[in-house]
XYZ file of C-alpha atoms in Angstrom:
675
model
C 0.000 0.000 0.000
C 1.268 3.448 -0.686
C 0.564 6.999 0.236
C 2.232 8.850 -2.605
C -1.039 10.585 -3.449
C -2.086 11.814 -0.016
C -1.204 15.441 -0.685
C -3.592 15.855 -3.553
C -1.303 14.881 -6.416
C -3.298 15.161 -9.621
C -2.781 12.266 -11.982
C -2.975 14.666 -14.912
C 0.468 15.908 -13.960
C 1.805 12.406 -14.368
C 0.618 12.187 -17.945
C 3.369 14.597 -18.881
C 5.875 11.887 -17.920
C 5.388 10.075 -21.188
C 7.328 7.083 -22.405
C 9.422 9.484 -24.451
C 10.476 11.365 -21.342
C 11.712 8.094 -19.892
C 14.106 7.586 -22.779
C 16.753 9.231 -20.628
C 16.901 6.205 -18.326
C 20.523 5.267 -17.622
C 21.736 3.161 -20.538
C 22.753 0.298 -18.273
C 19.074 -0.413 -17.645
C 17.934 -0.558 -21.253
C 17.890 -3.525 -23.594
C 16.467 -4.081 -27.029
C 13.468 -6.311 -27.579
C 13.666 -8.304 -30.763
C 9.966 -9.064 -30.808
C 9.983 -12.803 -30.082
C 11.861 -12.266 -27.546
C 14.755 -11.540 -25.465
C 17.302 -13.020 -27.882
C 20.389 -11.964 -25.945
C 18.948 -13.379 -22.726
C 18.090 -16.697 -24.368
C 21.550 -16.989 -25.912
C 23.053 -16.636 -22.464
C 20.761 -19.340 -21.137
C 21.755 -21.785 -23.860
C 25.450 -21.127 -23.295
C 25.356 -21.486 -19.526
C 25.051 -24.731 -17.611
C 22.086 -25.005 -15.283
C 23.059 -25.163 -11.656
C 21.919 -28.181 -9.677
C 21.166 -28.687 -6.008
C 21.414 -32.478 -6.311
C 24.088 -34.381 -4.425
C 25.620 -37.518 -5.939
C 22.898 -39.673 -4.402
C 20.103 -37.112 -4.701
C 19.885 -36.351 -0.986
C 19.780 -32.848 0.525
C 21.882 -32.240 3.608
C 19.843 -33.275 6.636
C 18.869 -30.643 9.177
C 18.528 -30.835 12.928
C 15.358 -32.764 13.768
C 14.235 -29.799 15.872
C 13.630 -27.906 12.634
C 11.421 -30.555 11.035
C 7.875 -29.208 10.876
C 9.214 -25.792 11.824
C 11.486 -22.930 10.901
C 15.174 -22.068 10.876
C 16.562 -18.599 10.254
C 19.328 -19.059 7.685
C 20.225 -15.566 6.462
C 19.242 -12.002 5.592
C 17.549 -10.872 2.382
C 19.430 -7.576 1.913
C 16.209 -5.796 0.948
C 12.836 -6.514 2.501
C 11.163 -9.260 0.460
C 7.973 -7.616 -0.770
C 8.229 -9.800 -3.903
C 10.093 -13.057 -4.419
C 10.451 -15.910 -6.909
C 12.587 -19.010 -7.390
C 14.769 -18.452 -10.457
C 16.800 -21.657 -10.649
C 18.385 -24.303 -8.441
C 20.615 -21.826 -6.666
C 18.866 -18.455 -6.769
C 15.827 -16.693 -5.385
C 15.173 -13.197 -6.717
C 13.877 -10.623 -4.235
C 12.347 -7.199 -4.876
C 11.349 -4.450 -2.478
C 9.835 -1.027 -2.931
C 12.210 1.925 -3.113
C 13.266 2.713 0.448
C 16.292 3.338 2.664
C 17.698 -0.193 2.776
C 21.221 -0.310 4.197
C 22.442 -2.372 1.248
C 23.705 -0.024 -1.481
C 24.363 -0.316 -5.216
C 25.679 2.309 -7.635
C 25.414 5.057 -5.035
C 21.808 4.506 -3.941
C 19.888 2.098 -1.674
C 19.219 -1.277 -3.282
C 15.653 -2.470 -3.734
C 16.459 -5.795 -5.395
C 18.744 -8.726 -4.565
C 19.500 -12.236 -5.701
C 19.679 -14.646 -2.769
C 22.169 -17.526 -3.076
C 20.610 -20.713 -1.699
C 24.007 -22.372 -1.194
C 25.696 -19.569 0.745
C 22.563 -17.881 2.142
C 23.981 -14.529 1.055
C 22.216 -11.729 -0.863
C 23.778 -9.755 -3.692
C 22.371 -6.362 -4.649
C 20.894 -5.976 -8.136
C 20.295 -2.572 -9.707
C 16.803 -1.504 -10.687
C 16.098 2.103 -11.649
C 12.291 2.358 -11.556
C 10.099 2.056 -8.468
C 8.891 -1.534 -8.049
C 6.481 -0.669 -5.224
C 3.595 -3.205 -5.247
C 4.352 -4.489 -8.744
C 3.362 -7.870 -10.187
C 5.301 -10.615 -11.914
C 5.255 -13.773 -13.999
C 7.492 -16.003 -16.104
C 7.160 -16.032 -19.886
C 7.202 -19.211 -21.961
C 10.875 -18.685 -22.837
C 12.000 -18.593 -19.200
C 12.317 -14.803 -18.891
C 10.754 -13.355 -15.751
C 8.818 -10.094 -15.709
C 8.332 -7.555 -12.960
C 5.566 -5.230 -14.057
C 4.270 -1.847 -12.921
C 4.809 -0.190 -9.588
C 4.346 3.378 -8.477
C 5.675 6.891 -8.826
C 9.231 7.719 -7.813
C 9.669 8.470 -4.122
C 12.080 10.644 -2.189
C 13.525 10.334 1.320
C 11.054 8.905 3.807
C 8.983 7.273 1.077
C 7.172 10.474 0.122
C 6.269 11.055 -3.499
C 9.051 12.807 -5.387
C 8.310 16.245 -6.803
C 6.831 16.099 -10.330
C 8.018 19.532 -11.447
C 11.805 19.386 -11.028
C 12.760 16.081 -12.644
C 12.471 14.131 -9.404
C 10.253 11.554 -11.132
C 13.235 10.890 -13.415
C 15.792 10.115 -10.719
C 16.611 13.559 -9.304
C 15.773 12.519 -5.744
C 17.445 11.053 -2.683
C 17.002 7.457 -3.854
C 17.710 8.065 -7.573
C 14.566 6.141 -8.549
C 12.290 6.726 -11.532
C 8.537 6.402 -11.946
C 7.839 2.683 -12.356
C 4.108 2.637 -13.061
C 4.374 1.538 -16.710
C 7.656 -0.372 -16.455
C 8.214 -3.915 -17.694
C 11.435 -5.161 -16.111
C 12.975 -8.436 -17.308
C 15.537 -10.952 -16.111
C 16.644 -14.408 -17.239
C 17.803 -16.196 -14.064
C 21.345 -17.472 -13.986
C 24.892 -16.536 -12.998
C 25.451 -12.794 -13.353
C 21.880 -12.057 -14.469
C 20.731 -8.432 -14.223
C 17.402 -6.671 -14.524
C 16.710 -4.758 -17.741
C 14.214 -1.944 -18.215
C 13.442 -0.606 -21.704
C 11.097 2.421 -21.849
C 10.182 1.635 -25.479
C 8.714 -1.653 -24.281
C 6.440 -0.339 -21.524
C 2.761 -0.980 -20.850
C -0.034 1.189 -22.199
C -0.806 2.743 -18.813
C 0.190 2.913 -15.165
C -0.503 -0.192 -13.098
C 0.065 -0.285 -9.358
C -1.108 -3.603 -7.793
C -1.509 -5.473 -11.115
C -1.996 -9.230 -11.398
C -0.167 -11.450 -13.897
C -0.376 -15.029 -15.148
C 1.241 -16.938 -18.012
C -1.007 -17.839 -20.943
C -1.050 -20.992 -23.051
C 1.211 -19.442 -25.695
C 3.751 -18.277 -23.108
C 2.718 -14.611 -23.120
C 1.814 -12.736 -19.938
C -1.696 -11.579 -19.053
C -1.545 -8.301 -17.075
C -4.709 -7.142 -15.305
C -5.951 -4.276 -13.211
C -4.268 -2.010 -10.744
C -4.350 1.676 -9.933
C -2.822 4.772 -11.517
C -1.606 6.196 -8.202
C -1.367 5.410 -4.499
C -4.388 4.891 -2.283
C -5.432 2.415 0.407
C -8.254 1.042 -1.741
C -9.076 1.892 -5.328
C -11.263 4.797 -6.424
C -13.162 5.783 -9.541
C -10.509 8.357 -10.407
C -7.531 6.069 -9.850
C -8.686 2.631 -10.969
C -7.250 1.004 -14.086
C -9.995 -1.540 -14.904
C -8.261 -2.965 -17.968
C -5.980 -5.784 -19.034
C -3.302 -6.210 -21.680
C -0.987 -8.923 -23.000
C 2.797 -9.001 -23.206
C 4.640 -9.215 -25.559
C 2.213 -7.042 -27.474
C 1.107 -8.155 -30.924
C 0.393 -5.619 -33.628
C -3.032 -4.048 -33.228
C -3.512 -5.111 -29.613
C -4.511 -2.586 -26.998
C -6.093 -2.504 -23.541
C -9.352 -4.339 -22.918
C -11.783 -2.894 -20.373
C -12.911 -5.423 -17.779
C -16.479 -5.006 -16.467
C -15.742 -7.047 -13.330
C -13.042 -4.570 -12.329
C -15.380 -1.653 -13.031
C -18.066 -3.300 -10.879
C -15.933 -4.228 -7.867
C -14.576 -0.976 -6.484
C -13.062 -0.291 -4.044
C -11.446 -3.698 -3.329
C -10.392 -4.603 -6.880
C -6.595 -4.362 -6.569
C -4.516 -7.486 -7.265
C -7.502 -9.400 -8.730
C -6.976 -13.141 -8.236
C -6.541 -14.770 -11.647
C -6.119 -18.377 -12.795
C -5.856 -19.790 -16.310
C -8.426 -22.586 -16.608
C -8.298 -25.696 -18.851
C -10.783 -24.094 -21.249
C -8.319 -21.256 -21.875
C -10.600 -18.842 -20.025
C -9.330 -16.930 -17.000
C -11.100 -17.249 -13.679
C -11.103 -13.726 -12.218
C -11.975 -13.032 -8.574
C -12.356 -9.369 -7.549
C -13.891 -8.123 -4.295
C -16.698 -10.711 -3.934
C -17.411 -11.221 -7.634
C -16.178 -14.003 -9.913
C -16.206 -14.308 -13.694
C -14.791 -16.481 -16.444
C -13.023 -14.158 -18.862
C -12.478 -14.954 -22.531
C -9.463 -12.697 -22.760
C -9.281 -12.697 -26.567
C -12.697 -11.008 -26.842
C -13.244 -9.418 -23.432
C -16.405 -11.463 -22.753
C -17.030 -12.106 -19.046
C -19.309 -14.880 -17.798
C -20.304 -14.132 -14.200
C -20.498 -16.880 -11.563
C -22.177 -16.540 -8.140
C -20.759 -13.972 -5.697
C -18.659 -15.092 -2.749
C -21.154 -15.485 0.123
C -18.704 -15.112 3.009
C -15.839 -12.647 2.609
C -13.701 -10.410 0.446
C -10.584 -12.290 -0.694
C -8.730 -9.620 -2.718
C -6.388 -6.958 -1.309
C -6.609 -5.453 1.298
C -8.584 -8.428 2.679
C -5.830 -10.598 1.172
C -6.989 -14.192 1.505
C -4.958 -17.304 0.732
C -5.782 -18.880 -2.614
C -4.551 -21.699 -4.829
C -5.602 -23.886 -7.708
C -5.776 -27.407 -6.274
C -3.291 -29.924 -7.719
C -4.380 -30.992 -11.192
C -4.858 -34.665 -11.960
C -6.941 -36.624 -14.413
C -10.275 -37.633 -12.936
C -12.063 -40.952 -13.161
C -14.119 -39.419 -15.983
C -10.948 -38.865 -17.983
C -11.159 -35.074 -17.644
C -8.650 -32.619 -16.198
C -10.835 -30.311 -14.149
C -9.364 -27.334 -12.301
C -10.675 -26.203 -8.927
C -9.601 -22.971 -7.218
C -9.822 -22.590 -3.436
C -9.966 -19.333 -1.425
C -9.440 -19.287 2.353
C -9.572 -16.463 4.876
C -9.763 -12.769 4.047
C -12.191 -10.387 5.724
C -15.949 -9.882 5.713
C -15.940 -6.142 4.966
C -18.658 -4.349 3.034
C -17.886 -1.783 0.341
C -18.963 1.121 2.583
C -16.798 -0.016 5.524
C -13.282 0.445 4.151
C -12.872 3.828 5.858
C -13.575 2.341 9.296
C -11.313 1.091 12.072
C -10.344 -2.145 10.351
C -7.681 -3.418 12.740
C -10.482 -4.735 14.975
C -12.065 -6.801 12.183
C -11.512 -10.487 12.855
C -10.072 -12.320 9.883
C -12.422 -14.755 8.183
C -11.735 -18.488 8.400
C -14.095 -19.774 5.715
C -12.773 -21.753 2.748
C -14.702 -22.124 -0.491
C -13.842 -23.535 -3.898
C -15.200 -23.347 -7.436
C -14.529 -24.865 -10.856
C -15.712 -24.404 -14.422
C -17.428 -27.761 -14.171
C -19.528 -26.979 -11.095
C -19.913 -23.204 -11.608
C -21.088 -23.101 -7.981
C -19.343 -22.493 -4.690
C -18.547 -25.561 -2.615
C -17.870 -25.207 1.092
C -14.490 -26.540 2.209
C -13.200 -27.210 5.715
C -12.582 -23.999 7.644
C -9.139 -22.788 8.617
C -8.269 -23.448 12.280
C -8.398 -19.677 12.831
C -9.130 -16.644 10.705
C -6.198 -15.398 8.651
C -5.409 -12.499 6.325
C -2.197 -12.243 4.278
C -1.466 -15.967 4.449
C 0.597 -17.484 1.628
C -0.697 -20.782 0.240
C 2.220 -22.839 -1.125
C 2.006 -26.095 -3.078
C 4.195 -28.851 -1.645
C 5.289 -31.681 -3.945
C 3.501 -34.319 -1.837
C 0.147 -32.900 -2.999
C -0.610 -30.834 0.095
C -0.818 -27.056 0.488
C 1.055 -25.175 3.207
C -0.343 -21.883 4.537
C 2.148 -19.595 6.310
C 2.407 -15.909 7.303
C -0.356 -13.452 8.046
C -2.483 -12.124 10.883
C -5.647 -12.930 12.793
C -7.309 -9.526 12.541
C -7.138 -6.371 10.496
C -6.186 -5.977 6.839
C -3.171 -5.542 4.583
C -1.522 -2.149 4.352
C 0.198 0.474 6.456
C -1.352 3.540 8.043
C -1.370 7.095 6.796
C -2.617 10.192 8.629
C -6.255 9.139 8.030
C -5.746 5.823 9.851
C -4.580 6.607 13.403
C -5.966 3.274 14.577
C -3.052 1.276 13.108
C -0.635 -0.525 15.426
C 2.577 1.458 14.914
C 1.756 1.723 11.166
C 0.445 -1.835 10.738
C -3.231 -2.180 9.775
C -3.215 -5.779 11.035
C -2.462 -7.386 14.374
C -2.325 -10.797 16.093
C 0.240 -12.523 13.861
C -0.513 -16.166 13.071
C 2.840 -17.835 13.730
C 1.935 -21.511 13.295
C 1.522 -22.882 9.767
C -1.218 -25.251 8.737
C -1.425 -27.845 5.961
C -4.372 -28.664 3.704
C -4.561 -32.196 2.311
C -7.196 -32.614 -0.435
C -6.846 -36.410 -0.205
C -8.175 -36.503 3.357
C -11.897 -36.898 4.092
C -13.834 -33.668 4.410
C -13.772 -32.495 8.004
C -10.105 -33.421 8.486
C -8.305 -31.724 5.604
C -6.556 -29.049 7.685
C -4.018 -30.269 10.225
C -1.047 -29.133 12.277
C 0.300 -32.535 13.238
C 4.006 -32.123 13.988
C 4.093 -28.427 12.989
C 5.804 -25.716 15.039
C 5.466 -21.951 15.294
C 7.841 -19.372 13.886
C 9.115 -16.648 16.195
C 9.006 -13.948 13.482
C 5.713 -12.179 12.714
C 5.158 -12.068 8.957
C 2.737 -9.236 8.409
C 2.124 -6.991 5.392
C 4.645 -7.425 2.546
C 5.660 -10.990 3.464
C 6.416 -13.669 0.880
C 7.053 -17.411 0.522
C 8.160 -19.823 -2.199
C 8.841 -23.532 -2.588
C 12.512 -24.472 -3.049
C 13.992 -27.340 -5.129
C 14.676 -29.466 -2.038
C 10.994 -29.365 -1.050
C 11.459 -26.837 1.745
C 9.829 -23.385 1.742
C 11.669 -20.062 1.905
C 9.908 -17.278 3.839
C 10.919 -13.651 4.148
C 9.620 -10.090 4.258
C 7.213 -8.143 6.498
C 7.278 -4.375 6.273
C 4.058 -2.485 7.097
C 5.784 0.904 6.781
C 6.247 3.716 4.271
C 10.028 3.487 4.555
C 12.475 1.309 6.477
C 11.478 1.253 10.158
C 13.577 -0.951 12.433
C 12.166 0.263 15.748
C 8.457 -0.358 15.164
C 6.253 -2.982 16.800
C 6.366 -4.978 13.546
C 9.699 -3.775 12.135
C 10.995 -3.892 8.589
C 12.101 -7.515 8.417
C 15.099 -8.941 6.545
C 15.354 -12.381 8.142
C 15.133 -15.374 5.790
C 13.597 -18.504 7.266
C 13.298 -22.002 5.843
C 10.302 -24.148 6.719
C 11.105 -27.870 6.653
C 8.114 -30.152 5.926
C 7.805 -33.434 7.794
C 9.273 -35.365 4.859
C 12.455 -33.295 4.692
C 14.924 -35.643 6.452
C 13.487 -38.832 4.946
C 15.397 -40.866 2.381
C 14.637 -39.206 -0.970
C 13.941 -41.119 -4.181
C 16.556 -40.467 -6.876
C 15.433 -42.176 -10.079
C 17.408 -42.025 -13.290
C 15.958 -40.936 -16.612
C 14.431 -37.584 -15.579
C 14.069 -35.546 -18.798
C 15.150 -31.959 -19.432
C 11.993 -31.041 -21.352
C 8.376 -32.169 -21.611
C 5.893 -31.547 -24.379
C 2.152 -31.555 -24.887
C 1.538 -35.147 -25.933
C 4.102 -37.468 -27.489
C 5.909 -40.565 -26.357
C 5.984 -41.573 -22.676
C 9.328 -41.772 -20.885
C 10.696 -44.137 -18.250
C 12.128 -43.465 -14.799
C 14.230 -46.152 -13.135
C 13.902 -46.682 -9.379
C 16.256 -48.879 -7.372
C 15.080 -50.702 -4.287
C 16.716 -47.957 -2.187
C 14.625 -45.311 -3.956
C 11.477 -47.109 -2.813
C 12.377 -47.185 0.895
C 11.684 -43.628 2.053
C 10.793 -44.580 5.622
C 7.771 -42.284 5.683
C 4.852 -44.590 6.456
C 6.369 -48.021 7.069
C 5.499 -49.221 3.576
C 8.647 -50.517 1.859
C 10.078 -51.763 -1.415
C 7.871 -52.631 -4.329
C 4.816 -52.265 -2.072
C 5.314 -48.564 -2.761
C 4.896 -48.986 -6.524
C 1.339 -47.684 -6.418
C 2.436 -44.788 -4.182
C 4.709 -43.171 -6.763
C 3.705 -39.851 -8.296
C 5.419 -37.602 -10.798
C 4.511 -33.992 -10.149
C 5.175 -30.857 -12.191
C 5.202 -27.582 -10.265
C 5.361 -23.899 -11.052
C 6.305 -22.055 -7.883
C 4.941 -18.667 -8.978
C 5.736 -15.031 -8.245
C 5.066 -14.299 -4.576
C 3.694 -10.973 -3.351
C 0.785 -9.751 -1.207
C -0.406 -13.257 -0.178
C -0.493 -14.337 -3.839
C 1.800 -16.590 -5.853
C 0.959 -15.588 -9.418
C 1.036 -18.577 -11.778
C 1.615 -21.222 -9.095
C 0.208 -24.632 -9.991
C 0.889 -28.354 -9.675
C 0.000 -31.184 -12.050
C 0.325 -34.925 -11.536
C 1.408 -36.782 -14.671
C -0.171 -40.132 -15.496
C 1.965 -43.186 -14.751
C 2.055 -46.964 -14.871
C 4.891 -49.250 -13.804
C 6.797 -52.477 -14.242
C 7.918 -54.193 -11.034
C 10.908 -56.542 -10.949
C 10.434 -58.650 -7.837
C 13.856 -60.196 -8.330
C 15.909 -57.106 -7.511
C 13.138 -54.930 -6.061
C 13.429 -52.271 -8.773
C 10.685 -50.465 -10.654
C 10.476 -48.904 -14.078
C 7.933 -46.101 -13.963
C 6.266 -45.302 -17.288
C 5.325 -41.606 -17.388
C 3.173 -39.814 -19.911
C 3.910 -36.412 -21.361
C 1.613 -33.509 -20.541
C -1.915 -33.571 -21.939
C -2.366 -31.893 -25.311
C -3.754 -28.715 -23.761
C -1.185 -26.022 -22.887
C -3.829 -24.162 -20.851
C -3.611 -26.926 -18.241
C 0.044 -26.187 -17.579
C 1.471 -23.198 -19.483
C 4.877 -23.321 -21.182
C 8.063 -22.162 -19.523
C 10.230 -23.520 -16.758
C 8.811 -25.901 -14.175
C 10.066 -28.253 -11.501
C 9.638 -32.013 -11.743
C 9.493 -34.077 -8.551
C 9.083 -37.821 -8.140
C 7.222 -38.635 -4.942
C 7.377 -42.049 -3.247
C 5.005 -42.661 -0.339
C 4.739 -38.925 0.289
C 8.485 -38.189 0.085
C 9.658 -36.067 -2.869
C 12.918 -36.265 -4.745
C 14.935 -33.139 -5.213
C 13.213 -31.050 -7.847
C 14.776 -30.686 -11.280
C 14.128 -27.590 -13.377
C 12.889 -28.529 -16.836
C 11.407 -26.688 -19.810
C 7.754 -27.192 -20.659
C 6.910 -26.783 -24.333
C 9.076 -25.298 -27.052
C 10.925 -22.747 -24.935
C 9.543 -19.986 -27.143
C 6.623 -17.584 -26.912
C 4.355 -19.072 -29.551
C 1.420 -21.396 -30.086
C 2.680 -24.635 -28.616
C 2.998 -27.752 -30.741
C 0.921 -30.722 -29.618
C 1.237 -34.421 -30.411
C -1.057 -37.367 -29.820
C -1.511 -38.268 -26.163
C -0.320 -41.860 -25.814
C -1.619 -44.836 -23.854
C 0.760 -46.074 -21.184
C 1.981 -49.669 -20.970
C -0.038 -51.762 -18.543
C 1.128 -52.253 -14.983
C 3.386 -55.304 -15.108
C 4.953 -57.598 -12.515
C 8.080 -59.496 -13.535
C 8.947 -62.472 -11.357
C 11.000 -65.647 -11.588
C 8.121 -67.911 -10.600
C 4.424 -68.309 -11.183
C 2.301 -65.513 -9.790
C -1.277 -66.171 -8.783
C -3.385 -63.077 -9.347
C -5.449 -61.922 -6.406
C -7.586 -58.849 -5.783
C -5.526 -55.846 -4.700
C -6.448 -52.223 -5.333
C -2.774 -51.293 -5.253
C -2.415 -52.508 -8.827
C -5.033 -50.104 -10.152
C -4.053 -47.410 -12.639
C -6.121 -44.709 -14.265
C -8.404 -46.376 -16.764
C -9.364 -49.391 -14.680
C -9.884 -52.956 -15.914
C -8.626 -56.427 -14.963
C -5.852 -58.928 -15.732
C -5.411 -59.146 -19.487
C -2.632 -61.691 -19.953
C -0.025 -63.863 -18.285
C 2.967 -64.626 -20.481
C 6.484 -66.025 -20.108
C 9.119 -63.517 -21.238
C 12.839 -64.445 -21.195
C 12.283 -67.098 -18.582
C 10.163 -64.897 -16.341
C 6.453 -64.770 -15.868
C 5.007 -61.380 -16.810
C 1.592 -60.466 -15.465
C 0.056 -57.496 -17.270
C -2.462 -55.593 -15.237
C -4.899 -52.881 -16.148
C -5.854 -52.352 -12.537
C -7.619 -54.210 -9.777
C -5.351 -57.272 -9.618
C -1.859 -58.076 -8.394
């Protein structure tokens, strides 16, 4: 939240700061755009070797058992982590708003760092424009965007003067107006942010939302033209645009954003399997056909506001093929605040956070009630874990997101929220309704994570958490101070023996030939549930994950998809060959770009490997026929008498089809239901 407009700044004055006037940006920040893309960045990616966090046997270093289910402070972020994303195996990229961080770069305070996961050290990165409350996403070629922000600020976080060049860097922090900026970086050794004024958006966007589309472009929606606690008729930007821009494209006006003032900032967006975008704003929900601007309204949320500043937790549930053969996508929203449109000027710190959870899909088109959170929570981050569960961390039990200005004396030392929720909670969609939320074995953090906190999954299956800064500028002596501490949350599986199969690919496509993963007997003995060896064959999953761009209780673009598998068991040596299908032939299910592939055995994930999904280019993705997998097969040296056992079932169902002798062994082919 910002207060750059509290002294009556007229947005008309800003219009004089045209894209042309930004052409004087320091040359070190500019880069050419060749239209498809980011050619120089992509060349660097192809020439550089990807880093890997894998040890020789695929095991992360174990941590003290006291940390399992809890938190360990491992370092400092350098700048407060208002925004954060996992770039590769070794690097997390962190962005802050412009403020008086102690870390310096090129003669001014830094507001961006790259955090080294091996050394737990931050390195300052230079950004010229103000990234305050921007959005972000990854394109289909692996380039990350950081989009929008706010006007340049001067010392203390106050808006820089518009009449003396202060919006173009002539201020204490040397920052420029960032409202239309599109900043880009391709993660890797030595990567830097670029910022080309000739490649900016059509209009200012502060608090915009982004997701990646099925062709690898970015969808950019909503925001405000200037700072305010909640949006107003004069400040709202109720439009969306696509990036990279194609000839003839312009902004589309979005009726749902027009209709949902004042709480329409950071609308919650998800790309659905149909290619439509599920948009949640204030209490309203619509399916948007973004190519035409058509919006199909669904029922209003009956319980709470989930968008900023109510800031609920939200996530698309893990995608998997259903018994009907379809890949349906369901989005869940939990927490937020039950505040009416005419109540946003009240004393909101006393409003108890909501604890309701509801979910909706294109298939049902109706709200379904989910299990409630253990307590109400605002500003909680929902993070996919590779075992199929969802972790919720950070946030508060009452109040709303934001920091106080002179009109909000009721804040707690600037913070508009109070009662930090320090203990995480895990949602398991596989559990029976009524028992899906649990805290078994989980421990509390000692660091309140209030407004401007972030979280992201890491390649080893842990979760990095940082940020918290409910202040206009750095404030180290407040009740909830500007926070730089980096914590790691270690899920219960962290110290278990990890599977480490061979054969993991570097790229997956939409359809095409299945691939094989080879598991040794050691890979199958994770020690998680007591189930061992080939008995775990039916408990193997292959999961693709996009970790998203984390800011303001959202992880833009985060999703998880479980690939279809079958397997061949060799009872002689206890090994398994897992047959894994490519992605379905629908890029809207899982957009192109980088992702992380995990193999999960009995709830214990391997180390994640970064792979490319699709062509690696921003374009309509090629699809091939989706193949049938080999049947589940047991190879043994002696006769095997089939008997009923649900463990042999694979998607598709059926019964024993054949028993044949192959190379001196008996092979039993199963299509499910027998073993």
